[in-house]
Short mmCIF file of C-alpha atoms and ligand atoms in Angstrom, two decimals:
data_model
loop_
_atom_site.label_atom_id
_atom_site.label_comp_id
_atom_site.label_asym_id
_atom_site.label_seq_id
_atom_site.Cartn_x
_atom_site.Cartn_y
_atom_site.Cartn_z
CA MET A 1 121.41 88.38 96.44
CA SER A 2 120.77 86.16 93.46
CA ASP A 3 117.34 86.43 91.86
CA LYS A 4 116.84 82.72 91.45
CA ALA A 5 116.91 79.47 93.38
CA ILE A 6 118.34 76.29 91.91
CA LEU A 7 116.95 72.89 92.71
CA GLU A 8 118.89 69.80 91.71
CA ILE A 9 117.11 66.47 91.31
CA ASN A 10 118.95 63.47 89.86
CA ALA A 11 121.74 65.74 88.52
CA GLN A 12 119.19 67.84 86.65
CA LYS A 13 119.11 71.51 87.65
CA TYR A 14 115.93 73.56 87.69
CA GLU A 15 115.76 77.31 88.21
CA PHE A 16 113.03 79.14 90.07
CA PRO A 17 112.66 82.91 90.39
CA LEU A 18 112.93 84.59 93.77
CA LYS A 19 110.25 87.18 94.47
CA THR A 20 110.64 90.01 96.96
CA GLY A 21 107.72 91.65 98.75
CA THR A 22 107.46 95.32 99.71
CA GLU A 23 108.88 94.51 103.17
CA ASN A 24 111.80 92.63 101.59
CA GLU A 25 110.45 89.21 102.37
CA VAL A 26 111.80 86.72 99.86
CA VAL A 27 109.96 83.71 98.47
CA VAL A 28 110.89 81.07 95.94
CA ASP A 29 108.22 81.05 93.27
CA ILE A 30 107.59 77.38 92.51
CA SER A 31 104.47 77.92 90.36
CA ASN A 32 106.01 75.94 87.50
CA LEU A 33 107.68 73.24 89.63
CA ARG A 34 105.48 70.40 88.43
CA SER A 35 105.56 71.35 84.79
CA LEU A 36 109.37 71.73 84.80
CA THR A 37 110.13 68.57 86.76
CA GLY A 38 107.51 66.30 85.24
CA GLY A 39 105.20 66.14 88.25
CA ILE A 40 107.33 66.61 91.39
CA SER A 41 105.54 68.54 94.15
CA THR A 42 106.53 69.88 97.56
CA LEU A 43 105.35 68.59 100.93
CA ASP A 44 104.79 71.12 103.72
CA SER A 45 102.47 69.91 106.42
CA GLY A 46 100.61 72.76 108.12
CA PHE A 47 101.95 75.13 105.41
CA LYS A 48 104.75 76.16 107.78
CA ASN A 49 106.90 77.31 104.83
CA THR A 50 104.39 77.90 102.10
CA GLY A 51 102.80 81.13 100.94
CA SER A 52 99.36 80.59 99.45
CA CYS A 53 98.90 84.00 97.84
CA GLU A 54 100.27 87.50 97.30
CA SER A 55 98.47 89.91 99.61
CA ALA A 56 98.58 93.66 100.22
CA ILE A 57 96.42 93.67 103.35
CA THR A 58 98.35 92.76 106.48
CA PHE A 59 102.06 92.58 107.20
CA LEU A 60 103.44 90.83 110.21
CA ASP A 61 106.98 90.14 111.26
CA GLY A 62 106.99 87.41 113.88
CA GLU A 63 110.60 87.99 114.91
CA LYS A 64 110.24 91.73 115.45
CA GLY A 65 106.65 91.59 116.76
CA ILE A 66 105.32 93.89 114.01
CA LEU A 67 101.70 93.91 112.87
CA ARG A 68 100.43 96.42 110.33
CA TYR A 69 97.16 96.72 108.46
CA ARG A 70 97.69 98.27 105.02
CA GLY A 71 100.94 99.80 106.33
CA TYR A 72 99.53 101.31 109.55
CA SER A 73 100.88 99.94 112.83
CA ILE A 74 98.44 98.08 115.06
CA GLU A 75 99.54 100.26 117.98
CA GLU A 76 98.56 103.46 116.14
CA LEU A 77 95.29 102.05 114.82
CA ALA A 78 94.25 100.70 118.23
CA GLU A 79 94.90 104.11 119.75
CA LYS A 80 93.58 106.47 117.08
CA ALA A 81 91.10 104.73 114.78
CA ASP A 82 87.69 103.21 115.37
CA PHE A 83 86.62 99.75 114.28
CA LEU A 84 84.60 100.90 111.30
CA GLU A 85 87.50 102.96 109.95
CA VAL A 86 89.77 99.93 110.34
CA ALA A 87 87.21 97.73 108.59
CA PHE A 88 87.09 100.18 105.67
CA LEU A 89 90.89 100.36 105.60
CA LEU A 90 91.29 96.59 105.50
CA ILE A 91 88.60 96.00 102.90
CA PHE A 92 89.22 98.92 100.53
CA GLY A 93 92.90 99.68 101.16
CA GLU A 94 92.81 103.27 102.47
CA LEU A 95 91.62 105.00 105.61
CA PRO A 96 88.22 106.51 104.78
CA THR A 97 87.51 110.22 104.60
CA ARG A 98 84.70 111.35 106.90
CA GLU A 99 82.25 111.16 103.96
CA GLN A 100 83.40 107.66 102.97
CA ARG A 101 83.13 106.46 106.54
CA ASP A 102 79.64 107.90 106.95
CA LYS A 103 78.45 106.40 103.67
CA PHE A 104 79.89 103.00 104.59
CA HIS A 105 78.09 103.13 107.93
CA THR A 106 74.82 104.29 106.34
CA ASP A 107 74.99 101.48 103.78
CA ILE A 108 75.68 98.94 106.53
CA LYS A 109 72.82 100.23 108.65
CA ALA A 110 70.47 99.98 105.67
CA GLN A 111 71.22 96.24 105.63
CA SER A 112 71.13 95.57 109.34
CA VAL A 113 67.76 93.81 109.48
CA VAL A 114 67.70 90.04 109.05
CA ASP A 115 64.75 88.03 107.81
CA GLU A 116 62.35 87.18 110.66
CA ASP A 117 62.30 83.55 109.46
CA LEU A 118 65.91 83.21 110.55
CA LYS A 119 64.58 83.29 114.10
CA LYS A 120 62.89 79.95 113.44
CA ILE A 121 66.29 78.39 112.69
CA LEU A 122 67.71 79.88 115.88
CA GLU A 123 64.74 78.59 117.88
CA ALA A 124 65.47 75.04 116.77
CA PHE A 125 68.88 75.03 118.47
CA PRO A 126 69.08 73.81 122.05
CA LYS A 127 70.08 76.51 124.53
CA SER A 128 73.13 74.40 125.38
CA ALA A 129 74.50 74.66 121.81
CA HIS A 130 77.91 76.29 121.54
CA PRO A 131 77.43 79.84 120.17
CA MET A 132 80.13 79.34 117.51
CA GLY A 133 78.19 76.42 115.98
CA VAL A 134 75.01 78.49 116.05
CA LEU A 135 76.73 81.53 114.54
CA SER A 136 78.30 79.50 111.75
CA SER A 137 74.91 77.93 110.91
CA LEU A 138 73.05 81.25 110.96
CA THR A 139 75.71 82.88 108.77
CA SER A 140 75.44 80.03 106.31
CA ALA A 141 71.64 80.35 106.39
CA LEU A 142 71.96 84.03 105.44
CA THR A 143 72.86 82.83 101.95
CA ALA A 144 69.43 81.23 101.58
CA PHE A 145 67.75 84.49 102.55
CA ASN A 146 70.00 86.59 100.32
CA PRO A 147 70.57 84.53 97.16
CA SER A 148 71.73 87.58 95.21
CA SER A 149 74.85 87.64 97.39
CA VAL A 150 76.16 84.39 95.94
CA ASN A 151 77.10 85.30 92.38
CA VAL A 152 79.26 88.32 92.90
CA ASN A 153 81.23 89.08 89.81
CA SER A 154 81.42 92.86 89.81
CA GLU A 155 82.85 95.22 92.42
CA GLU A 156 79.35 96.61 92.87
CA ASP A 157 77.92 93.16 93.67
CA MET A 158 80.78 92.60 96.08
CA TYR A 159 80.10 95.90 97.83
CA LYS A 160 76.45 94.97 98.27
CA ALA A 161 77.36 91.59 99.77
CA ILE A 162 79.96 93.26 102.03
CA VAL A 163 77.61 95.85 103.56
CA LYS A 164 74.97 93.15 103.99
CA ILE A 165 77.21 90.90 106.05
CA MET A 166 78.67 93.85 107.99
CA GLY A 167 75.08 94.86 108.85
CA LYS A 168 73.57 91.47 109.60
CA PHE A 169 76.47 89.75 111.35
CA PRO A 170 76.27 91.81 114.58
CA VAL A 171 72.55 90.97 114.77
CA LEU A 172 73.40 87.26 114.55
CA VAL A 173 76.12 87.68 117.19
CA ALA A 174 73.66 89.40 119.51
CA TRP A 175 70.90 86.86 118.87
CA THR A 176 73.28 83.98 119.58
CA HIS A 177 73.97 85.57 122.96
CA ARG A 178 70.35 86.47 123.73
CA LYS A 179 69.11 82.98 122.86
CA LYS A 180 71.46 81.50 125.47
CA GLN A 181 70.43 84.08 128.02
CA GLY A 182 66.71 83.56 127.33
CA LEU A 183 66.30 87.20 126.30
CA PRO A 184 63.90 88.37 123.57
CA LEU A 185 65.51 88.87 120.20
CA ASP A 186 66.16 92.43 119.26
CA TYR A 187 67.20 94.51 116.29
CA GLY A 188 69.75 97.24 116.40
CA ASP A 189 69.37 100.95 116.82
CA LYS A 190 70.29 102.90 113.69
CA SER A 191 71.11 106.03 115.67
CA LEU A 192 74.10 104.36 117.34
CA GLY A 193 77.70 103.78 116.33
CA TYR A 194 78.60 100.28 115.10
CA VAL A 195 80.14 99.10 118.37
CA GLU A 196 77.61 100.85 120.63
CA ASN A 197 74.89 99.13 118.67
CA VAL A 198 76.52 95.72 119.20
CA LEU A 199 76.61 96.26 122.96
CA LYS A 200 73.02 97.46 123.11
CA MET A 201 71.79 94.57 120.96
CA MET A 202 73.60 92.09 123.18
CA PHE A 203 72.83 93.44 126.62
CA ARG A 204 69.57 95.41 126.51
CA GLN A 205 67.11 94.08 129.07
CA PRO A 206 63.48 94.00 127.95
CA ASN A 207 62.28 96.08 130.91
CA GLU A 208 64.80 98.92 131.01
CA GLU A 209 66.66 101.43 128.88
CA TYR A 210 70.19 100.43 127.91
CA VAL A 211 72.73 102.95 129.14
CA GLN A 212 76.00 103.04 127.18
CA ASN A 213 79.24 102.82 129.14
CA LYS A 214 82.09 104.57 127.30
CA VAL A 215 84.69 102.35 128.94
CA LEU A 216 83.01 99.25 127.51
CA VAL A 217 82.50 100.82 124.09
CA ASP A 218 86.17 101.83 123.87
CA ALA A 219 87.40 98.47 125.16
CA LEU A 220 85.29 96.50 122.67
CA ASP A 221 86.29 98.83 119.83
CA LYS A 222 89.95 98.20 120.64
CA LEU A 223 89.53 94.44 120.94
CA LEU A 224 87.73 94.26 117.60
CA ILE A 225 90.51 96.30 115.94
CA LEU A 226 93.20 94.02 117.38
CA HIS A 227 91.41 90.96 116.02
CA ALA A 228 90.44 92.45 112.67
CA ASP A 229 93.03 90.70 110.51
CA HIS A 230 96.06 88.49 110.83
CA GLU A 231 97.03 87.53 107.28
CA GLN A 232 96.89 83.88 106.22
CA ASN A 233 95.90 82.19 109.48
CA CYS A 234 93.72 79.06 109.65
CA SER A 235 90.29 80.73 109.39
CA THR A 236 91.39 83.33 106.82
CA SER A 237 92.96 80.67 104.62
CA THR A 238 89.69 78.77 104.97
CA VAL A 239 87.68 81.80 103.85
CA ARG A 240 89.98 82.29 100.85
CA ILE A 241 89.97 78.65 99.85
CA VAL A 242 86.18 78.28 100.14
CA GLY A 243 85.72 81.57 98.27
CA SER A 244 88.14 80.40 95.57
CA SER A 245 85.50 77.91 94.41
CA HIS A 246 83.27 80.97 93.90
CA ALA A 247 81.01 79.95 96.76
CA GLY A 248 79.49 83.20 98.03
CA LEU A 249 80.86 85.51 100.70
CA PHE A 250 78.46 84.34 103.42
CA ALA A 251 79.26 80.64 102.83
CA SER A 252 82.99 81.47 102.93
CA ILE A 253 82.61 83.43 106.19
CA SER A 254 80.56 80.63 107.71
CA ALA A 255 83.41 78.20 106.97
CA GLY A 256 85.86 80.70 108.49
CA ILE A 257 83.79 80.78 111.69
CA SER A 258 84.04 76.99 111.97
CA ALA A 259 87.81 77.17 111.53
CA LEU A 260 88.11 79.93 114.13
CA TRP A 261 86.18 77.86 116.67
CA GLY A 262 89.03 75.42 117.36
CA PRO A 263 90.98 75.84 120.63
CA LEU A 264 94.29 76.08 118.77
CA HIS A 265 92.95 79.13 116.92
CA GLY A 266 90.23 81.58 118.05
CA GLY A 267 88.80 79.12 120.56
CA ALA A 268 91.94 79.71 122.63
CA ASN A 269 90.38 82.76 124.34
CA GLN A 270 87.69 80.54 125.86
CA ALA A 271 90.26 77.85 126.64
CA VAL A 272 92.50 80.41 128.41
CA LEU A 273 89.78 81.50 130.77
CA GLU A 274 88.70 77.94 131.48
CA MET A 275 92.33 77.11 132.23
CA LEU A 276 92.75 80.11 134.55
CA GLU A 277 89.51 79.19 136.33
CA ALA A 278 90.71 75.61 136.76
CA ILE A 279 94.03 76.83 138.20
CA LYS A 280 92.17 79.11 140.60
CA LEU A 281 89.86 76.29 141.74
CA ASP A 282 92.89 74.07 142.21
CA GLY A 283 94.39 76.53 144.70
CA GLY A 284 96.17 78.87 142.28
CA ASP A 285 99.32 76.74 142.00
CA THR A 286 100.73 78.08 138.72
CA LYS A 287 103.93 76.02 139.06
CA LYS A 288 101.93 72.79 138.90
CA TYR A 289 100.40 73.87 135.57
CA MET A 290 103.73 75.03 134.21
CA ALA A 291 105.06 71.54 134.91
CA LYS A 292 102.05 69.93 133.20
CA ALA A 293 102.57 72.12 130.12
CA LYS A 294 106.20 70.98 129.88
CA ASP A 295 105.44 67.29 130.40
CA LYS A 296 105.41 65.60 127.00
CA ASP A 297 103.23 62.77 128.38
CA ASP A 298 100.58 65.26 129.45
CA PRO A 299 98.37 66.67 126.66
CA PHE A 300 97.92 69.91 128.64
CA ARG A 301 99.21 73.04 126.89
CA LEU A 302 99.43 76.47 128.39
CA MET A 303 96.57 78.06 126.48
CA GLY A 304 97.26 81.59 125.28
CA PHE A 305 100.96 80.85 124.85
CA GLY A 306 102.80 80.35 121.60
CA HIS A 307 102.07 81.43 118.10
CA ARG A 308 102.86 80.03 114.70
CA VAL A 309 104.35 83.31 113.55
CA TYR A 310 105.23 85.48 116.58
CA LYS A 311 108.41 84.17 118.06
CA ASN A 312 109.37 87.07 120.36
CA PHE A 313 106.15 88.70 121.41
CA ASP A 314 102.67 89.25 120.08
CA PRO A 315 102.19 93.03 119.73
CA ARG A 316 98.44 92.59 120.27
CA ALA A 317 99.09 90.91 123.63
CA ARG A 318 101.00 93.99 124.82
CA ILE A 319 98.16 96.34 123.92
CA ILE A 320 95.58 94.01 125.43
CA LYS A 321 97.44 93.49 128.68
CA LYS A 322 97.48 97.26 129.23
CA ALA A 323 93.80 97.52 128.20
CA ALA A 324 92.85 94.71 130.63
CA ASP A 325 94.42 96.66 133.50
CA GLU A 326 92.66 99.88 132.45
CA VAL A 327 89.24 98.33 131.85
CA LEU A 328 89.14 96.38 135.11
CA ASP A 329 90.37 99.47 136.93
CA ASP A 330 87.75 101.71 135.29
CA LEU A 331 84.98 99.23 136.03
CA GLY A 332 86.25 98.80 139.59
CA ILE A 333 86.66 95.02 139.14
CA GLU A 334 89.27 93.09 141.09
CA ASP A 335 89.73 89.79 139.33
CA PRO A 336 91.99 87.16 140.93
CA ILE A 337 92.14 85.52 137.50
CA LEU A 338 94.19 88.49 136.28
CA ASP A 339 96.74 87.85 139.03
CA ILE A 340 96.98 84.18 138.06
CA ALA A 341 97.46 85.22 134.42
CA LYS A 342 100.23 87.66 135.34
CA GLY A 343 101.87 85.02 137.56
CA LEU A 344 101.89 82.47 134.75
CA GLU A 345 103.32 85.01 132.33
CA GLN A 346 106.13 85.94 134.74
CA GLU A 347 107.05 82.29 135.27
CA ALA A 348 106.93 81.41 131.60
CA LEU A 349 109.13 84.37 130.68
CA LYS A 350 111.97 82.99 132.79
CA ASP A 351 111.41 79.29 132.13
CA SER A 352 113.86 77.77 129.65
CA TYR A 353 111.19 75.46 128.13
CA PHE A 354 109.13 78.48 127.07
CA VAL A 355 112.09 80.75 126.31
CA ASP A 356 113.87 78.16 124.13
CA ARG A 357 110.71 77.46 122.16
CA LYS A 358 109.92 81.16 121.91
CA LEU A 359 106.52 80.74 123.54
CA TYR A 360 105.11 84.08 124.64
CA PRO A 361 101.59 85.17 125.60
CA ASN A 362 99.44 85.67 122.52
CA VAL A 363 96.47 87.97 121.91
CA ASP A 364 94.10 85.54 123.57
CA PHE A 365 95.90 85.36 126.87
CA TYR A 366 94.40 88.62 128.12
CA SER A 367 91.39 89.20 125.84
CA GLY A 368 89.15 86.81 127.81
CA ILE A 369 89.83 88.73 131.01
CA ILE A 370 88.51 91.92 129.41
CA TYR A 371 85.48 90.16 127.93
CA ARG A 372 84.73 88.70 131.35
CA GLY A 373 84.98 92.16 132.90
CA MET A 374 82.49 93.36 130.30
CA GLY A 375 79.99 90.69 131.37
CA ILE A 376 80.39 88.54 128.26
CA PRO A 377 80.03 84.81 129.01
CA THR A 378 83.08 82.61 128.38
CA ASP A 379 81.57 80.64 125.51
CA MET A 380 80.83 83.91 123.68
CA PHE A 381 84.51 84.97 123.61
CA THR A 382 85.26 83.34 120.28
CA VAL A 383 82.08 84.84 118.84
CA MET A 384 83.48 88.28 119.77
CA PHE A 385 86.73 87.33 118.02
CA ALA A 386 84.68 86.42 114.92
CA LEU A 387 82.94 89.80 115.04
CA GLY A 388 86.35 91.49 115.04
CA ARG A 389 87.78 89.22 112.34
CA LEU A 390 84.84 89.79 109.98
CA PRO A 391 86.40 92.75 108.08
CA GLY A 392 89.66 90.82 107.70
CA TRP A 393 87.87 87.82 106.23
CA ILE A 394 85.94 90.11 103.90
CA ALA A 395 89.09 91.96 102.82
CA GLN A 396 90.93 88.70 102.11
CA TRP A 397 87.96 87.24 100.22
CA ARG A 398 87.62 90.43 98.13
CA GLU A 399 91.33 90.52 97.36
CA MET A 400 91.23 86.86 96.30
CA ARG A 401 88.31 87.56 93.94
CA LEU A 402 89.85 90.76 92.51
CA ASN A 403 93.19 88.98 91.95
CA LYS A 404 91.25 86.27 90.09
CA GLU A 405 93.03 83.60 92.10
CA PRO A 406 92.57 80.02 90.89
CA ILE A 407 90.62 77.52 92.95
CA GLY A 408 92.64 76.41 95.98
CA ARG A 409 93.62 72.81 95.60
CA PRO A 410 96.71 71.51 97.44
CA ARG A 411 98.54 68.39 96.33
CA GLN A 412 99.49 65.44 98.51
CA LEU A 413 102.01 62.65 98.86
CA TYR A 414 99.99 59.48 98.56
CA VAL A 415 101.15 56.85 101.08
CA GLY A 416 98.19 54.43 100.92
CA ALA A 417 97.81 50.97 99.41
CA THR A 418 98.87 50.44 95.83
CA GLU A 419 96.44 48.84 93.38
CA ARG A 420 94.83 45.64 94.63
CA PRO A 421 91.97 43.45 93.42
CA PHE A 422 88.48 43.88 94.84
CA LEU A 423 87.43 41.10 97.23
CA GLU A 424 83.82 39.93 97.34
CA ILE A 425 82.27 40.55 100.78
CA ASP A 426 82.29 36.90 101.93
CA LYS A 427 85.98 36.52 101.03
CA ARG A 428 87.21 39.44 103.20
N1 LIG B 501 102.20 75.05 125.92
C1 LIG B 501 103.20 74.16 126.01
N2 LIG B 501 104.01 73.82 124.99
C2 LIG B 501 103.79 74.42 123.81
C3 LIG B 501 102.77 75.37 123.63
C4 LIG B 501 101.96 75.68 124.74
N3 LIG B 501 100.98 76.58 124.62
N4 LIG B 501 102.77 75.82 122.35
C5 LIG B 501 103.76 75.17 121.74
N5 LIG B 501 104.40 74.32 122.62
C6 LIG B 501 105.57 73.48 122.35
C7 LIG B 501 105.20 72.26 121.53
O1 LIG B 501 104.87 71.17 122.37
C8 LIG B 501 106.48 72.05 120.75
O2 LIG B 501 107.41 71.47 121.62
P1 LIG B 501 108.53 70.43 121.05
O3 LIG B 501 109.34 71.23 120.06
O4 LIG B 501 109.31 70.00 122.26
O5 LIG B 501 107.76 69.32 120.41
C9 LIG B 501 106.96 73.47 120.44
O6 LIG B 501 106.45 74.26 121.53
C10 LIG B 501 106.48 74.02 119.11
O7 LIG B 501 105.06 73.92 119.08
P2 LIG B 501 104.19 73.68 117.78
O8 LIG B 501 102.84 73.15 118.17
O9 LIG B 501 104.99 72.89 116.78
O10 LIG B 501 104.06 75.16 117.22
P3 LIG B 501 103.01 75.63 116.17
O11 LIG B 501 103.57 76.83 115.53
O12 LIG B 501 102.59 74.49 115.29
O13 LIG B 501 101.70 75.97 117.07
C11 LIG B 501 100.13 77.12 118.39
C12 LIG B 501 101.32 77.25 117.42
C13 LIG B 501 99.52 78.50 118.62
C14 LIG B 501 99.04 76.20 117.78
C15 LIG B 501 100.64 76.50 119.72
O14 LIG B 501 101.64 77.32 120.29
C16 LIG B 501 99.51 76.27 120.74
O15 LIG B 501 98.88 75.22 120.71
N6 LIG B 501 99.26 77.26 121.66
C17 LIG B 501 98.15 77.18 122.60
C18 LIG B 501 96.86 77.54 121.89
C19 LIG B 501 96.72 79.03 121.66
O16 LIG B 501 96.95 79.85 122.54
N7 LIG B 501 96.28 79.38 120.43
C20 LIG B 501 95.99 80.79 120.08
C21 LIG B 501 96.89 81.30 119.00
S1 LIG B 501 96.77 83.08 118.86
C22 LIG B 501 95.18 83.35 118.31
C23 LIG B 501 95.05 83.07 116.86
O17 LIG B 501 95.74 83.72 116.06
O18 LIG B 501 94.25 82.21 116.52
#
């Protein structure tokens, strides 16, 4: 294969180097396109063909259904590692030794108290507020309470900001939930593992001891691992681009939470369950909803189907489908929603509309069913996704800072009015 690409514009030829990644992916490096061509740019709406950075964190192959964090397959990590190990791996590049893992956890625990005044901000929200909006606001507010986390220029400063957000974020997640449930706000328990602590903080009733359920701990651990990173998706790109202006880590994460909220991204897990509920209420007629999804005049989309990158299957969906069966079985829950989900999947897999467009169930198709089995309310699903994605966002932000990436600033093709004279208000 040649090592360059040639672009011809008005009989003038320009050469651009090809770059090959460690998994043999090839890109055309157009960094000097504008300077060579005198100002010509590219147009790529939705960045469907455009790489925004070089990254050594996550590799995914949408055709083959491969997802690896730092070279380790998602299947192996979901089976053998715990969430904190995966967080360390994503952020620092290697699986931790026992000592490194313990130190990381100790440092996180040392930062797992948030300022009491933050409760006043939470109090001001109506109970009806969507938890993602509340979580994004509280995360942003953390900056005000931790100003030293904004200017992070050394690795040491970055580490401090990282353990702070890893420690405080689960508290905010739990508080967001407890506020909605009308439960007193609580702090964590330092004697517990990271995920056990999350569950206790979320679900502890004020008048009884919280008893850990290993099935729930393992299921949540696995879900968080599956969501931990997914290379340059909408929220991660948001985190990187906000961070590229040297806004602090917490502000960047807060922006990422807002991006994740949308139903085409992380909000899909909530949308899937609402869709399955609606189908159930409507008599369980999956064929009717398949037809709606295919009708171009109907805005309805089959939520939990399709992915920008995975075009054969989403490896996370496979793991989650199996986990959903196991968790519901272990908890002794029979959920008709699971049957509707399986029915839809079966129909979509043999329907030419979905097959031709390579639309397969994605990670969110089954995750909501597990969350529901765990007693997590539907509007908290995307918050749980954010909790899982936190280490990925941190890792991507840290990599962007260490690589000294320039501020993110796309170009555009201007298609508005050309210059025109100003009209005084009474002449318009
Ligand atoms: N139901 C029905 N039709 C669909 C769906 C769907 N879920 N997804 C895509 N299509 C159709 C779409 O109408 C288009 O058809 P046509 O070529 O005839 O115009 C074709 O498939 C390609 O769709 P697209 O929107 O151009 O594809 P995209 O890569 O821009 O969008 C997606 C990917 C995930 C936004 C989209 O598939 C979707 O909206 N899915 C439902 C929402 C969802 O489950 N999102 C969670 C994604 S996984 C979690 C995460 O990583 O955030």
